[in-house]
């Protein structure tokens, strides 16, 4: 048994031992301003000859392969002391590299600055349409192998140069990549915005040899817009795009439409508008097989409110008027579904997930057609659409 003096000595030694751990510095410490937090990445085709400009950097010799891609990364510029960093190009760094291997390009970018690229906080990855149409399958390998790159990174396609999205000057004092990531969160409230797809979802679709969709992004006058969608086939190549109405129709088929406002010519006066707000959609999509014949059915009940009636002389509580609005809105939703469905058939790309539905409901039939699904079976499969609109709250004004 320890004596009292020895016990105090042991306790004191233990306290000192614990305190030594609490005050010990991190062995791999790196100051935050010296770490290259990559917030956005853009992949373009190389322009030959390369234009000269403010962001130009020396080319890096490509040791193997052809100089095919230009990768641009956006990193935050941290404020030091009393330094005033406000919006636009002053709050970020832009670095670029060229080559064929994504791994080598990133290493080359790291050689141009004292902070090495760190991808754990990557928010967005943007491909130019030129790159997307050639295929992005092999370009994703580096990101999926990189242990610091998260699967939740948002993937976009842009019709122009992807690097211009990162270099462009926003109207707000926000780093471009972060602003884009925040803006994409409004997709649920704005049904005409294409659904934002993550890196993990894209990789999963490519591995499963399924077609998929990616939101298109454009920048105009400092504003970001996501009003179109890019469709990729099972090989990871972009084959076409959807307009905003086809996007809505596709969301209904995929049962991801949650809310949104839609307008039609007012039945009481075609020169005015009636606006319907979807608040409670109920959508059922099923596949049916009879011998070698396949078809789909879509039944939807879209309940909501009369959000606006610009024909002020029309009584909103008039049941005849409300029924006319419901029928007109149902016809409009039906049209959008049919247009979206036929567009995917034309592109021979089932980015609607209908093949997965057939697999779950009719596995034996699916085994017979899965190898011919996108090219032969899906383009010839009809769909029956039945949509009902219910106005639960017409609203009252005096």
XYZ file of C-alpha atoms in Angstrom:
398
model
C 0.000 0.000 0.000
C 1.400 3.400 -1.009
C 2.274 5.881 1.668
C 0.588 9.267 1.632
C 3.664 11.081 0.279
C 4.208 8.516 -2.452
C 0.527 8.710 -3.437
C 0.808 12.466 -3.927
C 3.886 11.923 -6.081
C 2.083 9.401 -8.298
C -0.936 11.700 -8.703
C 1.299 14.659 -9.562
C 3.185 12.589 -12.136
C -0.096 11.492 -13.687
C -1.354 15.065 -13.928
C 1.878 16.200 -15.566
C 1.684 13.270 -17.990
C -1.877 14.170 -19.026
C -1.078 17.878 -19.362
C 1.823 17.059 -21.658
C -0.650 15.511 -24.107
C -3.005 18.478 -23.884
C -0.377 21.065 -24.777
C 1.508 19.032 -27.357
C 1.357 20.501 -30.866
C 0.194 18.508 -33.881
C 3.105 16.680 -35.482
C 1.829 17.371 -39.013
C 0.665 20.911 -38.319
C 0.189 23.122 -41.340
C -1.016 26.709 -41.134
C -4.438 27.128 -42.707
C -3.265 29.874 -45.072
C -0.605 27.476 -46.385
C -3.058 24.712 -47.246
C -4.559 24.757 -50.734
C -8.249 24.137 -50.093
C -9.641 23.345 -53.547
C -13.274 24.495 -53.569
C -14.002 24.135 -57.267
C -12.630 22.256 -60.241
C -13.190 22.789 -63.971
C -12.177 20.512 -66.843
C -11.916 21.834 -70.416
C -10.376 20.821 -73.703
C -7.019 22.466 -74.309
C -7.106 25.495 -76.610
C -4.273 25.607 -79.143
C -2.649 28.070 -79.224
C -3.482 29.049 -75.655
C -4.803 32.624 -75.264
C -2.835 35.071 -73.190
C -4.523 36.618 -70.200
C -4.378 37.508 -66.556
C -4.766 33.916 -65.358
C -2.293 32.316 -67.761
C 0.388 30.148 -66.213
C 3.435 28.398 -67.696
C 2.668 25.111 -69.419
C 3.968 21.961 -67.778
C 5.714 19.418 -69.972
C 3.545 16.349 -70.430
C 5.771 13.324 -69.927
C 3.304 10.802 -71.354
C 0.191 11.029 -73.500
C -1.133 14.091 -75.287
C -1.865 17.505 -73.833
C -5.625 17.067 -74.029
C -7.291 18.595 -70.968
C -6.978 21.798 -69.022
C -7.850 21.525 -65.336
C -8.581 24.714 -63.400
C -8.960 24.841 -59.626
C -10.279 27.571 -57.361
C -8.790 28.113 -53.909
C -9.825 30.681 -51.289
C -7.616 33.631 -50.567
C -7.508 34.027 -46.815
C -7.639 37.494 -45.299
C -4.545 38.566 -43.389
C -4.617 41.217 -40.714
C -6.327 44.398 -41.913
C -6.341 43.290 -45.548
C -9.679 44.007 -47.199
C -10.761 41.180 -49.499
C -14.084 41.726 -51.228
C -16.001 39.879 -53.966
C -14.867 38.973 -57.435
C -11.433 37.775 -58.382
C -9.736 39.152 -55.244
C -11.151 36.560 -52.873
C -9.812 33.493 -54.645
C -6.793 32.045 -56.400
C -7.063 30.374 -59.809
C -4.495 27.786 -60.891
C -4.453 25.665 -64.044
C -2.555 22.775 -65.542
C -2.690 20.828 -68.787
C -2.212 17.195 -69.683
C -4.015 13.914 -70.145
C -3.668 12.407 -66.670
C -5.732 14.107 -63.961
C -3.241 12.903 -61.354
C -0.283 14.426 -63.184
C -2.137 17.670 -63.830
C -2.954 18.104 -60.141
C 0.672 17.427 -59.243
C 1.737 19.997 -61.820
C -0.614 22.561 -60.283
C 0.913 21.818 -56.889
C 4.332 22.663 -58.312
C 3.158 26.169 -59.235
C 2.299 27.276 -55.712
C 3.569 26.839 -52.178
C 0.278 25.265 -51.033
C -0.492 21.792 -52.310
C -4.041 21.068 -53.553
C -6.293 19.637 -50.830
C -9.630 18.251 -52.101
C -11.567 17.421 -48.943
C -13.579 20.664 -49.180
C -14.260 20.453 -52.933
C -17.762 21.797 -53.611
C -18.282 21.621 -57.375
C -16.787 19.870 -60.388
C -17.644 21.418 -63.763
C -17.120 19.825 -67.191
C -17.312 21.732 -70.443
C -19.796 20.330 -72.952
C -16.921 19.572 -75.328
C -15.350 17.316 -72.702
C -18.697 15.830 -71.657
C -19.585 14.761 -75.196
C -16.289 12.895 -75.488
C -16.992 11.142 -72.195
C -16.182 11.689 -68.517
C -15.842 8.070 -67.420
C -12.042 7.966 -67.388
C -11.781 11.474 -65.923
C -13.570 10.437 -62.724
C -11.037 7.759 -61.827
C -8.673 10.194 -60.108
C -11.429 11.693 -57.980
C -12.794 8.327 -56.922
C -9.340 7.068 -55.975
C -8.447 10.232 -54.069
C -9.230 9.522 -50.389
C -9.791 13.214 -49.620
C -12.379 13.865 -52.343
C -15.896 13.368 -51.052
C -18.648 11.632 -53.013
C -21.040 14.509 -52.326
C -19.222 16.877 -54.716
C -21.785 18.469 -57.061
C -21.201 17.770 -60.760
C -22.190 20.212 -63.525
C -21.833 20.678 -67.276
C -21.544 24.049 -69.000
C -22.025 24.824 -72.713
C -18.958 27.077 -72.776
C -15.600 26.965 -71.050
C -15.808 25.455 -67.576
C -12.908 27.585 -66.357
C -14.936 30.736 -67.072
C -17.439 29.728 -64.373
C -14.683 29.733 -61.755
C -12.984 32.861 -63.081
C -16.151 34.904 -63.574
C -16.986 37.782 -61.265
C -20.104 37.216 -59.180
C -22.473 39.948 -58.073
C -22.031 38.839 -54.473
C -18.920 38.846 -52.309
C -18.667 35.075 -52.287
C -16.192 32.577 -53.674
C -17.630 31.270 -56.941
C -17.641 27.581 -56.027
C -19.327 28.169 -52.679
C -21.930 30.449 -54.267
C -22.747 27.798 -56.882
C -23.044 25.090 -54.234
C -25.400 27.259 -52.172
C -27.495 28.225 -55.191
C -27.997 24.584 -56.130
C -29.760 24.026 -52.805
C -32.763 25.923 -54.198
C -33.505 23.156 -56.708
C -36.395 21.765 -54.647
C -38.138 25.136 -54.614
C -37.529 25.785 -58.304
C -38.776 22.764 -60.296
C -37.367 24.072 -63.587
C -33.857 23.760 -62.168
C -32.280 20.454 -63.118
C -31.689 18.046 -60.267
C -28.130 18.411 -59.005
C -26.170 15.164 -59.233
C -23.276 14.226 -56.962
C -19.966 12.649 -57.914
C -20.965 9.463 -56.109
C -24.255 9.220 -58.022
C -22.488 9.722 -61.355
C -19.901 7.070 -60.515
C -22.601 4.640 -59.405
C -24.547 5.118 -62.648
C -21.458 4.601 -64.801
C -20.471 1.457 -62.913
C -24.004 0.086 -63.313
C -23.997 1.087 -67.006
C -27.051 3.305 -66.577
C -27.864 6.580 -68.281
C -28.010 9.632 -66.026
C -28.569 13.365 -65.979
C -26.432 16.280 -64.798
C -27.453 19.903 -64.320
C -26.175 22.442 -66.840
C -24.773 25.656 -65.436
C -24.259 28.997 -67.161
C -23.136 32.371 -65.888
C -24.606 35.581 -67.274
C -23.815 39.030 -65.897
C -22.622 37.596 -62.606
C -25.690 35.381 -62.157
C -25.664 31.582 -62.078
C -28.445 29.689 -63.856
C -29.328 25.985 -63.767
C -32.190 25.900 -66.257
C -31.127 22.976 -68.456
C -30.053 19.405 -67.976
C -27.379 17.338 -69.726
C -28.203 13.691 -70.501
C -25.446 11.071 -70.479
C -25.688 7.564 -71.879
C -24.503 4.413 -70.141
C -20.978 4.975 -71.486
C -20.673 8.293 -69.672
C -20.969 10.437 -72.808
C -23.274 13.428 -73.081
C -25.833 12.810 -75.832
C -28.233 15.734 -75.466
C -29.902 18.230 -73.186
C -33.319 18.966 -71.684
C -35.065 22.317 -71.582
C -36.810 23.536 -68.434
C -40.194 21.984 -69.320
C -38.616 18.621 -70.076
C -36.857 18.866 -66.725
C -40.211 19.259 -64.952
C -41.670 16.314 -66.851
C -38.653 14.201 -65.993
C -38.992 15.065 -62.312
C -42.609 13.900 -62.353
C -41.639 10.586 -63.959
C -38.816 10.096 -61.460
C -41.164 11.104 -58.618
C -38.808 13.781 -57.317
C -41.090 16.769 -57.904
C -41.820 18.067 -54.404
C -43.121 21.593 -54.851
C -43.159 24.528 -57.227
C -45.254 27.202 -58.925
C -46.605 26.786 -62.461
C -48.556 29.245 -64.590
C -51.056 28.828 -67.431
C -53.208 31.235 -69.448
C -56.134 32.151 -67.235
C -59.298 30.268 -68.339
C -61.340 33.412 -67.641
C -59.040 35.598 -69.761
C -56.188 34.071 -71.818
C -54.284 37.359 -71.632
C -53.999 36.932 -67.857
C -52.378 34.215 -65.745
C -53.453 31.622 -63.236
C -50.622 30.306 -61.040
C -50.852 26.918 -59.353
C -48.528 25.959 -56.491
C -47.840 22.247 -56.009
C -47.540 21.402 -52.309
C -48.522 17.731 -52.053
C -47.718 15.557 -55.079
C -48.646 11.875 -55.155
C -47.116 10.055 -58.098
C -47.169 6.371 -59.006
C -45.236 4.872 -61.910
C -45.573 1.200 -62.823
C -44.407 -1.139 -65.551
C -46.624 -3.763 -67.173
C -45.686 -6.850 -69.162
C -47.972 -8.943 -71.350
C -45.986 -11.559 -73.216
C -43.257 -9.637 -74.991
C -45.123 -6.332 -74.751
C -44.047 -3.712 -72.201
C -45.638 -0.390 -71.275
C -45.582 2.102 -68.422
C -48.372 3.885 -66.583
C -48.065 7.110 -64.632
C -50.822 8.221 -62.299
C -50.430 11.455 -60.363
C -52.531 13.562 -58.050
C -50.991 17.002 -57.664
C -52.636 18.914 -54.847
C -51.903 22.535 -54.117
C -53.071 26.125 -53.995
C -54.123 28.820 -56.403
C -51.090 30.997 -55.839
C -52.126 33.891 -58.065
C -55.007 34.977 -60.275
C -54.173 38.044 -62.343
C -57.730 38.287 -63.702
C -59.039 40.280 -60.751
C -62.609 40.385 -62.105
C -62.868 36.610 -61.817
C -64.142 35.210 -58.517
C -61.567 32.709 -57.289
C -64.217 30.716 -55.390
C -66.277 30.041 -58.500
C -66.272 26.203 -58.820
C -66.538 26.380 -62.620
C -63.435 28.575 -62.748
C -61.515 26.313 -60.346
C -62.378 23.204 -62.355
C -61.204 24.933 -65.533
C -57.870 25.777 -63.894
C -57.483 22.205 -62.650
C -58.138 20.733 -66.101
C -55.792 23.174 -67.829
C -53.013 22.525 -65.314
C -53.488 18.758 -65.618
C -53.174 19.047 -69.403
C -50.002 21.108 -69.012
C -48.400 18.606 -66.648
C -49.379 15.753 -68.977
C -47.777 17.561 -71.893
C -44.529 18.086 -69.960
C -44.380 14.405 -68.993
C -44.972 13.239 -72.563
C -42.407 15.658 -73.992
C -39.773 14.625 -71.436
C -40.422 10.921 -71.988
C -40.188 11.168 -75.771
C -37.016 13.273 -75.535
C -35.278 10.538 -73.539
C -36.472 7.994 -76.088
C -35.031 10.078 -78.935
C -31.700 10.282 -77.121
C -31.801 6.519 -76.437
C -30.878 7.226 -72.848
C -33.097 6.134 -69.967
C -32.005 8.707 -67.405
C -35.471 8.383 -65.852
C -34.709 5.188 -63.953
C -37.444 3.216 -65.713
C -35.117 0.319 -66.419
C -34.575 -0.083 -62.689
C -38.358 -0.126 -62.248
C -38.700 -2.972 -64.760
C -35.879 -4.842 -63.018
C -37.700 -4.629 -59.671
C -41.188 -5.431 -60.946
C -40.414 -7.909 -63.732
C -36.933 -9.388 -63.168
C -37.364 -12.242 -65.645
C -38.412 -9.892 -68.435
C -35.571 -7.524 -67.536
C -32.987 -10.282 -67.942
C -34.180 -10.745 -71.517
C -33.986 -7.068 -72.511
C -31.327 -5.457 -70.294
C -28.592 -5.643 -72.942
C -30.876 -3.946 -75.499
C -32.684 -1.585 -73.147
C -31.382 1.877 -74.068
C -30.891 1.259 -77.778
C -33.899 -0.889 -78.719
C -36.491 -1.588 -76.026
C -36.872 1.722 -74.172
C -37.268 3.871 -77.337
C -40.223 1.675 -78.410
C -42.013 1.441 -75.045
C -45.191 3.556 -74.656
C -46.380 5.305 -71.513
C -49.935 6.086 -70.402
C -50.249 9.291 -68.373
C -53.139 10.226 -66.108
C -52.660 13.379 -64.031
C -55.226 15.012 -61.783
C -54.816 18.493 -60.278
C -56.642 19.472 -57.099
C -56.868 23.064 -55.858
C -57.354 22.756 -52.128
C -57.061 26.420 -51.250
C -58.140 29.015 -53.801
C -57.358 31.892 -51.459
C -59.507 34.925 -50.800
C -58.852 38.628 -51.209
C -61.181 41.541 -50.545
